[in-house]
Coordinates of C-alpha atoms in Angstrom, one line a residue:
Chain A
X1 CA -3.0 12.3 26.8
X2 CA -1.0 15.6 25.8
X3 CA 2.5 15.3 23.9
X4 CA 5.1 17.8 24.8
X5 CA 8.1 18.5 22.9
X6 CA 10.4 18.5 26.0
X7 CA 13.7 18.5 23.7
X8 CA 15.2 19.5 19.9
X9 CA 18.5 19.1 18.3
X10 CA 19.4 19.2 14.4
X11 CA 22.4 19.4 12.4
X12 CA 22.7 22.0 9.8
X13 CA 21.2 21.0 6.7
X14 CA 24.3 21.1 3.1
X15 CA 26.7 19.1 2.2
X16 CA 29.2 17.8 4.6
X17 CA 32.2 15.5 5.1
X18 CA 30.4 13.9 7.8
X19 CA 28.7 10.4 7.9
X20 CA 25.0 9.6 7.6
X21 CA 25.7 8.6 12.1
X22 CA 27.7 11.4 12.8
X23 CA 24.8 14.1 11.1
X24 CA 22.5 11.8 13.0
X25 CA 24.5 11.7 16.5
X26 CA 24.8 15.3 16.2
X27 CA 21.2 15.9 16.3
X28 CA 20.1 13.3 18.6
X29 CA 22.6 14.5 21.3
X30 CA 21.7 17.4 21.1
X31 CA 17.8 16.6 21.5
X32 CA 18.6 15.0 24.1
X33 CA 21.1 17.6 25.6
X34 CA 17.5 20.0 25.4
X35 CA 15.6 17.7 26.7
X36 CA 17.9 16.8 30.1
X37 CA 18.3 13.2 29.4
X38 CA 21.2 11.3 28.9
X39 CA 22.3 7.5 28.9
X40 CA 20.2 4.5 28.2
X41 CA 16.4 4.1 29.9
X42 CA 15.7 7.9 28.9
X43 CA 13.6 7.1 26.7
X44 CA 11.7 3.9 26.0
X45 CA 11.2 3.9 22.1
X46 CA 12.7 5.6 18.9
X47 CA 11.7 6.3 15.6
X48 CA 13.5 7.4 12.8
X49 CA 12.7 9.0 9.7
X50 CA 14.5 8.2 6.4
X51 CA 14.8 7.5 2.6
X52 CA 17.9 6.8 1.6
X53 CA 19.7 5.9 4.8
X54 CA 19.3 2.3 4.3
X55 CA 18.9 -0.5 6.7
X56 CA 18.8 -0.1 10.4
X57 CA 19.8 3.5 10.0
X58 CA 18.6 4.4 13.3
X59 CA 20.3 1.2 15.3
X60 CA 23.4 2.8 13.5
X61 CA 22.9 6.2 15.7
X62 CA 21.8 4.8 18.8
X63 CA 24.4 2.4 18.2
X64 CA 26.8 5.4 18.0
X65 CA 25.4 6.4 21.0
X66 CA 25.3 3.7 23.4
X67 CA 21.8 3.9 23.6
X68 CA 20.3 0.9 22.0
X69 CA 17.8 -1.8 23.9
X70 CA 14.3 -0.2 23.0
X71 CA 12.5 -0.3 20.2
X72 CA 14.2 1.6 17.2
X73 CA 11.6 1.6 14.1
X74 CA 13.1 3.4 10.9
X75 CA 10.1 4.8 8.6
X76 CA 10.1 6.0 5.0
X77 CA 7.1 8.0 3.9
X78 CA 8.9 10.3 1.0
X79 CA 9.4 13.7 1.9
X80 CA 7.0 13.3 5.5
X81 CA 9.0 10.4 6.5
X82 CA 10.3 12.4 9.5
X83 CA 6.6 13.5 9.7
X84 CA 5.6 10.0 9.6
X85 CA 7.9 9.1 12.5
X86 CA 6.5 11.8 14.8
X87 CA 2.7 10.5 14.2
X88 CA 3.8 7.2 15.0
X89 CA 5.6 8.5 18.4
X90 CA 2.6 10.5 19.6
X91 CA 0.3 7.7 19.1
X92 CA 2.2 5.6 21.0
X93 CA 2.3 7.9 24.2
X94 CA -1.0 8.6 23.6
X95 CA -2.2 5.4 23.9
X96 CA 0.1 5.2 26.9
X97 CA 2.3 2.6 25.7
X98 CA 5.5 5.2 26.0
X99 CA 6.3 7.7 28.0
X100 CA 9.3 9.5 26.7
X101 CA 10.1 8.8 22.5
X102 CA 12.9 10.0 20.6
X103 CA 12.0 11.1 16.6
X104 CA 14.4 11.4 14.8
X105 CA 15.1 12.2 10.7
X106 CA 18.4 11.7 9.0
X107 CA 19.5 11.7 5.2
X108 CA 22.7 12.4 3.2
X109 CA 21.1 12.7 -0.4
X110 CA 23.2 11.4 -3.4
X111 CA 24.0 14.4 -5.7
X112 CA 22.1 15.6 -8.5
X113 CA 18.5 14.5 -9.8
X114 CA 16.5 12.5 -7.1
X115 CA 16.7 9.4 -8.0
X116 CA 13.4 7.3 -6.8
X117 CA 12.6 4.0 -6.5
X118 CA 9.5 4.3 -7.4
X119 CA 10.4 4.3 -10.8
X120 CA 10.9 0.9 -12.2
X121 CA 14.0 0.6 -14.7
X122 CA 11.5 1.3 -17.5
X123 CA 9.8 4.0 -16.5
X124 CA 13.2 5.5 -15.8
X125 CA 14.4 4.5 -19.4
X126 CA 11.4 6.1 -21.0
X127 CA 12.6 9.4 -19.4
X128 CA 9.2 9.4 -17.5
X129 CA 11.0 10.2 -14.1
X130 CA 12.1 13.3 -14.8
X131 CA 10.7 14.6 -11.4
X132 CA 11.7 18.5 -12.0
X133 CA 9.3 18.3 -14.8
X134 CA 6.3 17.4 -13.3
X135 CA 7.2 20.5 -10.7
X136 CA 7.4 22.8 -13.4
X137 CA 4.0 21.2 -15.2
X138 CA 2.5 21.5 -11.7
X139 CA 3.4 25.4 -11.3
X140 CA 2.1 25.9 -14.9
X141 CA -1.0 24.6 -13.7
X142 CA -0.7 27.2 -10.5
X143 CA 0.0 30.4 -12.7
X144 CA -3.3 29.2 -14.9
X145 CA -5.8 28.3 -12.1
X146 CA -4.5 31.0 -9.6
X147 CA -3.0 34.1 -11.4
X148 CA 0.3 33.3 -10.3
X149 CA 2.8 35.3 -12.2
X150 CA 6.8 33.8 -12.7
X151 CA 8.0 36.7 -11.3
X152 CA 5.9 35.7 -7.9
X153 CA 8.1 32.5 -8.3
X154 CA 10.8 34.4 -8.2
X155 CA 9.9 36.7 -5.1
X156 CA 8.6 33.3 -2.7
X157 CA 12.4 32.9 -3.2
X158 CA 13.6 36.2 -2.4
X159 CA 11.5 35.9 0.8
X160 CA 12.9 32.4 2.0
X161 CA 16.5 33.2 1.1
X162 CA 16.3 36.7 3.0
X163 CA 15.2 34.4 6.3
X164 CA 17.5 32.0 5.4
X165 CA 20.4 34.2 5.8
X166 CA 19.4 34.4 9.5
X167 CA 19.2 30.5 10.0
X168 CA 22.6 28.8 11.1
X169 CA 20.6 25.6 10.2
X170 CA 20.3 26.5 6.3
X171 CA 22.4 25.5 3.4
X172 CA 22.2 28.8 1.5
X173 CA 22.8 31.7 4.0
X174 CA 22.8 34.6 1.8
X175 CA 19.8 36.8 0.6
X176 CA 19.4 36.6 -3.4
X177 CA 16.8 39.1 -5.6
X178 CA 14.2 38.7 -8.1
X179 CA 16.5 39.7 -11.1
X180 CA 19.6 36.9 -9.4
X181 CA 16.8 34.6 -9.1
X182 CA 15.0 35.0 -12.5
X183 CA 18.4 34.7 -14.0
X184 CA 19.7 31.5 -12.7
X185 CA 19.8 28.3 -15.1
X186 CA 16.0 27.3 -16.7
X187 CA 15.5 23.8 -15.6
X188 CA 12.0 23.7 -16.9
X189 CA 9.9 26.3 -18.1
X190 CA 8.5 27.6 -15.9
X191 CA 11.3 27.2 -12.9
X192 CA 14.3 28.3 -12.8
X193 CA 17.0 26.5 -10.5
X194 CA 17.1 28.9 -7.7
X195 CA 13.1 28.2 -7.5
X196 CA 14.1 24.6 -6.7
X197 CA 15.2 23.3 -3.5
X198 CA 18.5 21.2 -3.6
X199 CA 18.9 17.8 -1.9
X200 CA 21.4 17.4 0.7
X201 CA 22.3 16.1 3.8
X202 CA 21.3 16.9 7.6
X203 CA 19.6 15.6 10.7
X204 CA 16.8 16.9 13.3
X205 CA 15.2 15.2 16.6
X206 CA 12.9 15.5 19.0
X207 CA 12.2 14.5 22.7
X208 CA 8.5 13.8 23.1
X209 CA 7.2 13.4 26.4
X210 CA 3.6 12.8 28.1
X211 CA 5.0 15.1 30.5
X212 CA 6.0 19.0 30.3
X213 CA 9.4 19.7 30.3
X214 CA 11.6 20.2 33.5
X215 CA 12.8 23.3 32.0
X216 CA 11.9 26.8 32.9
X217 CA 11.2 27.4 29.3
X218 CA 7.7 27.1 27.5
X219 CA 5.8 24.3 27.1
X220 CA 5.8 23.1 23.7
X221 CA 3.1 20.3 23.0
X222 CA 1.4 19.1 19.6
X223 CA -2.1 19.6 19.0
X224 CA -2.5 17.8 15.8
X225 CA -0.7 15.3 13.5
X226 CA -2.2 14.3 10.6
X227 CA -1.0 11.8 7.8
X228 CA -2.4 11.1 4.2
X229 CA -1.8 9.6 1.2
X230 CA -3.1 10.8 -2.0
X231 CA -6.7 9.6 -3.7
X232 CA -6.0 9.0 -7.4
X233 CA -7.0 11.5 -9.7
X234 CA -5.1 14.3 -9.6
X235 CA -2.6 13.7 -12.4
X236 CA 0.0 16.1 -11.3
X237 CA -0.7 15.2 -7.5
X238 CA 2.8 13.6 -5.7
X239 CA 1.9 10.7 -6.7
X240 CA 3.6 11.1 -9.7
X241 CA 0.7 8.6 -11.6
X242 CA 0.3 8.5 -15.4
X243 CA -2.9 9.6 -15.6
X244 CA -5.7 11.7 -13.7
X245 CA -9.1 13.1 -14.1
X246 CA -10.1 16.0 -16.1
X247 CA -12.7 16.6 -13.3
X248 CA -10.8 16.2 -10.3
X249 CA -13.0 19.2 -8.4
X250 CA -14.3 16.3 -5.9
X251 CA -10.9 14.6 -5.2
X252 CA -9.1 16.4 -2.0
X253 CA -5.6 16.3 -2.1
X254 CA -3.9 14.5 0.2
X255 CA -2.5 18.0 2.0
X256 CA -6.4 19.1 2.2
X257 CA -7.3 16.4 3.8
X258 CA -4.4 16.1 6.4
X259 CA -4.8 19.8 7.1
X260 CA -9.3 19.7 7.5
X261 CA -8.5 16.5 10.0
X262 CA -5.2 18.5 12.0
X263 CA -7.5 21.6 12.5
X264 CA -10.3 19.1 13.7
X265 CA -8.0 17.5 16.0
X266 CA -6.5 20.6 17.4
X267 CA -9.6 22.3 17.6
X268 CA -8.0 25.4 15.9
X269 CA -8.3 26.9 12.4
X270 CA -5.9 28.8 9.6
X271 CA -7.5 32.2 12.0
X272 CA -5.4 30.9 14.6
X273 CA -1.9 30.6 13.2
X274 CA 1.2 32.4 14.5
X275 CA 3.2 31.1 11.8
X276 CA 3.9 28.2 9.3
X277 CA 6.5 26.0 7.7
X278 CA 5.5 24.2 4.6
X279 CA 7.0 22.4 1.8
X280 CA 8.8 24.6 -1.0
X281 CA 10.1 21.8 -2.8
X282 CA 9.9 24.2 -5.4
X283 CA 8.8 27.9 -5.0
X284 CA 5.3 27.0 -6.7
X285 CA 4.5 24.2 -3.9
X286 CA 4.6 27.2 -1.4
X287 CA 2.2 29.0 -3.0
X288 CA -0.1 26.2 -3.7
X289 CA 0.5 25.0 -0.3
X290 CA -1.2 28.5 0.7
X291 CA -4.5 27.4 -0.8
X292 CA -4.5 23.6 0.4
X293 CA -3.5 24.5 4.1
X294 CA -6.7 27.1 3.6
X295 CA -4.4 30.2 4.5
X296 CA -6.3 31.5 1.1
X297 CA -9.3 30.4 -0.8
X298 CA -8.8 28.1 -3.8
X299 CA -7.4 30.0 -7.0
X300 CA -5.9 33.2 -4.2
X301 CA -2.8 32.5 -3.5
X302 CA -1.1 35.0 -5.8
X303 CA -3.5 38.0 -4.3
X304 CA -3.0 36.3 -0.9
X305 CA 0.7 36.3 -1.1
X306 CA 1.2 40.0 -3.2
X307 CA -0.5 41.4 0.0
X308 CA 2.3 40.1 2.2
X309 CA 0.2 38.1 4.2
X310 CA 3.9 35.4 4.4
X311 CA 6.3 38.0 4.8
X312 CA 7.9 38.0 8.2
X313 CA 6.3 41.0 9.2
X314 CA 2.9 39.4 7.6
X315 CA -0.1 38.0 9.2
X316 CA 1.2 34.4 8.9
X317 CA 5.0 34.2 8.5
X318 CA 5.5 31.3 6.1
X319 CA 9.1 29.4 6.1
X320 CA 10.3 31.9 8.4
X321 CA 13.3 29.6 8.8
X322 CA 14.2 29.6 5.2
X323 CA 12.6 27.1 3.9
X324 CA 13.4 24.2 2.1
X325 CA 14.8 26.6 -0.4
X326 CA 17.0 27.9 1.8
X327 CA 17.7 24.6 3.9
X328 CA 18.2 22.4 1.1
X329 CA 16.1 19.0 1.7
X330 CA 17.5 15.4 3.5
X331 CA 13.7 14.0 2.8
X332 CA 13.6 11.8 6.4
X333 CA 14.8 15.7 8.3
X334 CA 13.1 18.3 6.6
X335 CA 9.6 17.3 8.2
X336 CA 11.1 17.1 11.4
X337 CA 13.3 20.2 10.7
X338 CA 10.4 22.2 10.2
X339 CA 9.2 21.1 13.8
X340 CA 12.8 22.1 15.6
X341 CA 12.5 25.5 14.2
X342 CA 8.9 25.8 15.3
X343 CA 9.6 24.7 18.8
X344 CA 12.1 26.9 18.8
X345 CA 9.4 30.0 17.4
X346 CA 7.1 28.9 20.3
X347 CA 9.8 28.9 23.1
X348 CA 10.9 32.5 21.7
X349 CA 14.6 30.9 21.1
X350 CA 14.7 31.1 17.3
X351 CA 17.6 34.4 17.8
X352 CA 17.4 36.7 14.9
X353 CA 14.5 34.8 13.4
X354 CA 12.2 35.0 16.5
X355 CA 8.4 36.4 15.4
X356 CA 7.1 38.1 18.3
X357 CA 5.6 35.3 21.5
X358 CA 4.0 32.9 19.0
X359 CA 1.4 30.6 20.5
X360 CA 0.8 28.4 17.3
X361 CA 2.9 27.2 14.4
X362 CA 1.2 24.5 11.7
X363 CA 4.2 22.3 9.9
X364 CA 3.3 20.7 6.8
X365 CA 5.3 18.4 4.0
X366 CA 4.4 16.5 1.3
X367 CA 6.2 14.5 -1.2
X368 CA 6.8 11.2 -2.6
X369 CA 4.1 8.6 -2.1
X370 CA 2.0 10.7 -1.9
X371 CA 2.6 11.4 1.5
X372 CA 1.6 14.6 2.8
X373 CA 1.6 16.0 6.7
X374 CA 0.1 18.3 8.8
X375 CA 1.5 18.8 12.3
X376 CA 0.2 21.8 15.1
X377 CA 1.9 22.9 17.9
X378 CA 0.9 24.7 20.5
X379 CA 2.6 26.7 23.4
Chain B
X1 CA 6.8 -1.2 -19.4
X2 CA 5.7 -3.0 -23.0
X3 CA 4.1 -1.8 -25.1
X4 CA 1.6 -4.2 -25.1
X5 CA 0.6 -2.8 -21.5
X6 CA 0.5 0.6 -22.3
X7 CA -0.9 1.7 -26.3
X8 CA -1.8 -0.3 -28.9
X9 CA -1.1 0.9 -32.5
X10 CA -2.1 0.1 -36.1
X11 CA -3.0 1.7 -39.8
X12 CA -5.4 4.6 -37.7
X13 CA -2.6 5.6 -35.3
X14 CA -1.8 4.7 -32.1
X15 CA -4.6 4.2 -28.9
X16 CA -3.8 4.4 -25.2
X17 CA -5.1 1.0 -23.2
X18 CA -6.8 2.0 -20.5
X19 CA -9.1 0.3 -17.9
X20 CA -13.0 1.8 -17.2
X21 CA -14.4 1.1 -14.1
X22 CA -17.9 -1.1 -13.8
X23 CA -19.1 0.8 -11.3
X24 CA -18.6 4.4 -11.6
X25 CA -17.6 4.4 -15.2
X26 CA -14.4 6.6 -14.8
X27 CA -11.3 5.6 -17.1
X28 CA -7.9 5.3 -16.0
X29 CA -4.3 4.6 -17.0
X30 CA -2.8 2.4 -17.0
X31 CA -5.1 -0.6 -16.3
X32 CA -5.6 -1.5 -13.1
X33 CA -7.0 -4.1 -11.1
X34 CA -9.2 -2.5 -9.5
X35 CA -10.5 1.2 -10.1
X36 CA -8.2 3.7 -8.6
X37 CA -11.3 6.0 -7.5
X38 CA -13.6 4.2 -5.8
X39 CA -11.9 0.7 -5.4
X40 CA -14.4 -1.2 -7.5
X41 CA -12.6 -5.1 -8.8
X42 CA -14.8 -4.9 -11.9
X43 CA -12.5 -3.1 -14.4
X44 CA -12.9 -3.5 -18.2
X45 CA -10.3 -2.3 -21.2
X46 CA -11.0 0.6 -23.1
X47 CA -9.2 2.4 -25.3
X48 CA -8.8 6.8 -26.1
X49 CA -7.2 8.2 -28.2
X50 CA -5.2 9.1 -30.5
X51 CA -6.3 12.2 -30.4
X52 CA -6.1 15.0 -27.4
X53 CA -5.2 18.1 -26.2
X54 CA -2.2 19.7 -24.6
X55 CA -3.3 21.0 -20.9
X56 CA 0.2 21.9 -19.7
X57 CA 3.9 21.5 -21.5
X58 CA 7.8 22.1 -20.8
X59 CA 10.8 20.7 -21.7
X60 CA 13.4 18.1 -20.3
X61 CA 16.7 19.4 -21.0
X62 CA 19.3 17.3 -18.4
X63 CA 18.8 13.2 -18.6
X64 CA 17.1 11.8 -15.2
X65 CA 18.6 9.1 -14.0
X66 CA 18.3 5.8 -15.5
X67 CA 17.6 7.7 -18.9
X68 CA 20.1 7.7 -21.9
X69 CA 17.8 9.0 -24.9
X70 CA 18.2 12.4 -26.3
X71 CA 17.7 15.6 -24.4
X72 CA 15.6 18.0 -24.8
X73 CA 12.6 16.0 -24.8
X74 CA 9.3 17.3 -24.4
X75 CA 7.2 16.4 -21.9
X76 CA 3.7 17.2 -20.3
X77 CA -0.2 16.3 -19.6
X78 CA -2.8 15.9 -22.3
X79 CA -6.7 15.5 -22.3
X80 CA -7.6 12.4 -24.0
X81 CA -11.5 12.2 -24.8
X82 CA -12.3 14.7 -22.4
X83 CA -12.8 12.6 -19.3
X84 CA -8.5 11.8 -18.6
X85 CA -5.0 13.7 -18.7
X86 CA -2.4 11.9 -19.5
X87 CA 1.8 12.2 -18.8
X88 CA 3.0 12.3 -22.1
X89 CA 6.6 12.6 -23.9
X90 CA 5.7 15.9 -26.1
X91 CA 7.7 16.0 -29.8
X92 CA 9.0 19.1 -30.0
X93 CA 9.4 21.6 -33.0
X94 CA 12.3 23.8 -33.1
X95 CA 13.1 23.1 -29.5
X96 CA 9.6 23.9 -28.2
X97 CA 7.2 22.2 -27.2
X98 CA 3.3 22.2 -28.1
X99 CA 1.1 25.4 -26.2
X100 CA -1.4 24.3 -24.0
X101 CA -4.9 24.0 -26.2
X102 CA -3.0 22.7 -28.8
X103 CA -4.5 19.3 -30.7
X104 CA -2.5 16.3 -31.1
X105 CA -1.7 13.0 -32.2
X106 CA -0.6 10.0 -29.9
X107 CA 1.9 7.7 -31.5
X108 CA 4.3 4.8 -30.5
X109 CA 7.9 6.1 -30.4
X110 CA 11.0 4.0 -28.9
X111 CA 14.1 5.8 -26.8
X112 CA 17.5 5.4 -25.7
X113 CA 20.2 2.7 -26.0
X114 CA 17.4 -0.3 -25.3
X115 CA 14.8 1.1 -27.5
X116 CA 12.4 1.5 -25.0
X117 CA 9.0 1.5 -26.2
X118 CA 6.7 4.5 -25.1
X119 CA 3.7 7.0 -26.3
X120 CA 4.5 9.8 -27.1
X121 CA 1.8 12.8 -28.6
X122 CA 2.8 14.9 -31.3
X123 CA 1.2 18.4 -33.0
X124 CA -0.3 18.2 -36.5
X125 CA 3.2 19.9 -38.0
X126 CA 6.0 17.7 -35.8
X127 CA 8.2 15.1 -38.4
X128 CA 8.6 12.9 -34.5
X129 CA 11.2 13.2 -32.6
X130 CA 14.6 12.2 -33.7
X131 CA 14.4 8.7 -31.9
X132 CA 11.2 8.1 -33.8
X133 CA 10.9 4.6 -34.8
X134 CA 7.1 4.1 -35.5
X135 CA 5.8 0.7 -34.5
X136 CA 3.4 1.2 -37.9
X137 CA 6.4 1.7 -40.0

């Protein structure tokens, strides 16, 4: 059974007064404003995405709402939690159980340094959670298996900032350049701060349906949604373990393996992508991102991206929204964030971002966990 | 995180503990209860080190949270034996950190206000870091 994306809604991604409901009621209304449906019974089931919102964070929207007296499921999966949510909500219509599911992801970040969890008190004592660090061991790794130069760092920012300043939605709206960016503050060597995404707050929902839309628009519906966790062995992986392999040349990563069984499942291939959103935590993870998602072979990503193949006017626009680095990241939104601005590719309403009549758009996050996703749509 | 799970250290220096797996004969730290790559229950200690190899490096400069040691610290992956890479604090030497290919030493080394005990690799000319408090002292 086909899922359509019959609504989206999202509040702009930052730092705002508002609270962790009213970012949350903001996008959710709005979905639901897309979608044509309002007041309770319009849809059967809801899931929400988030990491830090706490208990019953998505009772506390609906709540806000009115709309409570279905199912409401909160998930946390790291940086896919809102990814997480939407697998969960096409599963269940597939299997016919729902009809019509609200997803939605929702986050006010505390300032500064992610603090995690999954690092026990002594772990954090030991200074072992110093999470930029493993970013900037991880694109060190990148620049020696791949050719990737710092400077290339610097330009996957230039490239999501300059879309970013078209994108309401994003955090930081101005356009930066390769000299602004390779002199911001070293955090550590190699990456610089503007090469790292910033934490924040912000919402993002969507209206899945088993039917199309009533709308005249076009009909949005995912191909493909793919979850995975990470196989040990990959000590830099998003894990975060202590150790790895030195041979790890057998051991897929968990966004290789969600992205062989999404283009499986949707019956389509890197070929035939319109355009892409994936996860620049950090300007490196784009690049290496490239590679796992098979845009490139293994070890091409710095040829694959110096021949403008991501630009806008590319042959596979990546983070044409701004990316993360322009967004900022709420880890239960972004997943979901990258979907709204896809849907909104695919129905040609994405304003001075719009690429041409795209057809197919592949989303992809990973993050804490590991968790990684891969999510298709198709118009 | 004790010591006594983690390294183990005496007159030749300081050893990780790490589990190797029955079955497919992979090592892995730290020990597990069952092998982290192909799920095998039958996991016996091992132990490699001290010596290894620096594969990547950088340094900390702002505390993460939870952490009130000095800053900078160093901090990357080393190959120990060959067959695993490791997360390691790195000593540092004039504020920098070890290149990648260079050899090193692992040794026990405690940090901020509760002395937390942790490995810690250092290059053949560090003096250890300034929190150095050698468990073979």
């Amino acid at each position: 059974m086909p899922v359509f994306i019959t609504g989206v809604g999202m509040h702009p991604f930052g730092r705002h007064e508002a609270s962790l409901t009213d970012l949350g009621v903001a996008a959710v209304s709005g979905a639901l404003d897309d979608a044509g449906l309002a007041g309770r019974g319009a849809f059967e089931a809801t899931y929400c995405g988030t990491a830090y919102g706490g208990i019953a964070t998505g009772h506390k929207v609906l709540g806000a709402l009115g709309l409570t007296g279905g199912a409401i499921v909160d998930i946390e999966a790291g940086c896919a939690s809102g990814a997480a949510a939407l697998s969960l909500a096409c599963t269940a219509i597939e299997a016919g159980q729902y009809e019509t599911v609200l997803v939605f992801g929702v986050e006010k970040m505390p300032r500064g340094m992610i603090r995690s969890s999954f690092f026990d008190s002594r772990a954090e004592a030991a200074g072992l959670n110093a999470t930029p660090a493993y970013f900037a061991l991880r694109a060190q790794r990148l620049m020696a298996t791949s050719g990737v130069t710092e400077r290339q760092f610097a330009e996957v920012v230039v490239k999501n900032r300059a879309n970013g300043a078209l994108n309401p939605m994003a955090m930081f709206q101005k356009s930066v350049t390769v000299d602004e960016v390779l002199g911001s503050r070293p955090v550590c060597d190699p990456l610089r701060l503007w090469m790292m995404c910033s934490p924040n707050e912000g919402a993002a929902a969507l209206v899945l349906s088993s039917q199309p839309g009533a709308g005249g628009g076009a009909n949005v519906r995912v191909a493909a949604t793919e979850l995975r966790s990470h196989r040990a062995g990959d000590v830099l992986g998003e894990g975060t373990p202590l150790s790895g392999l030195a041979d790890r040349s057998e051991i897929p990563t968990p966004t290789e393996m969600a992205a062989v069984a999404a283009y499986e499942a949707a019956g389509l291939g890197p070929a035939d992508l319109d355009l892409a959103e994936v996860q620049d935590t950090d300007a490196a993870r784009e690049l290496l991102a490239y590679e796992e998602l098979d845009f490139c072979g293994a070890g091409a990503s710095a040829g694959w991206f110096a021949a403008g193949h991501s630009q806008a006017d590319g042959r596979l626009p990546v983070n044409r929204s701004g990316g993360l680095l322009s967004k900022g990241e709420p880890l239960g939104a972004s997943a979901l964030g990258h979907l709204v601005e896809l849907t909104w590719q695919l129905r040609g309403e994405a304003g001075p971002r719009q690429l041409g009549e795209p057809s197919v758009a592949l989303a992809h996050s990973v993050g804490r966990g590991a968790n990684a996703s891969v999510t298709i749509l198709q118009r | 995180m004790t010591a006594e799970e983690y390294f183990r250290s005496d007159a030749d220096g300081t050893v990780l503990l790490v589990g190797r797996c029955a079955s497919c004969e992979r090592p892995h730290f730290p020990r597990a209860a069952a092998c982290p790559y192909c799920a095998a229950r039958e996991v016996g200690p091992d132990e490699l080190g001290p010596n290894g190899v620096v594969r990547q490096a950088t340094v900390v400069t702002a505390a993460p949270p939870g952490y009130d040691g000095a800053v900078p610290y160093g901090f990357g992956v080393v190959d120990v034996g060959g067959e695993l890479e490791v997360i390691t604090r790195l000593t540092l030497n004039d504020d920098a950190v070890p290149a990648p290919g260079t050899p090193v030493r692992c040794a026990s080394d405690r940090v901020g206000s509760t002395g937390q005990p942790i490995w810690i690799f250092e290059s053949g000319e560090s003096v250890g870091s300034t929190e150095s408090m050698r468990s073979a002292d």
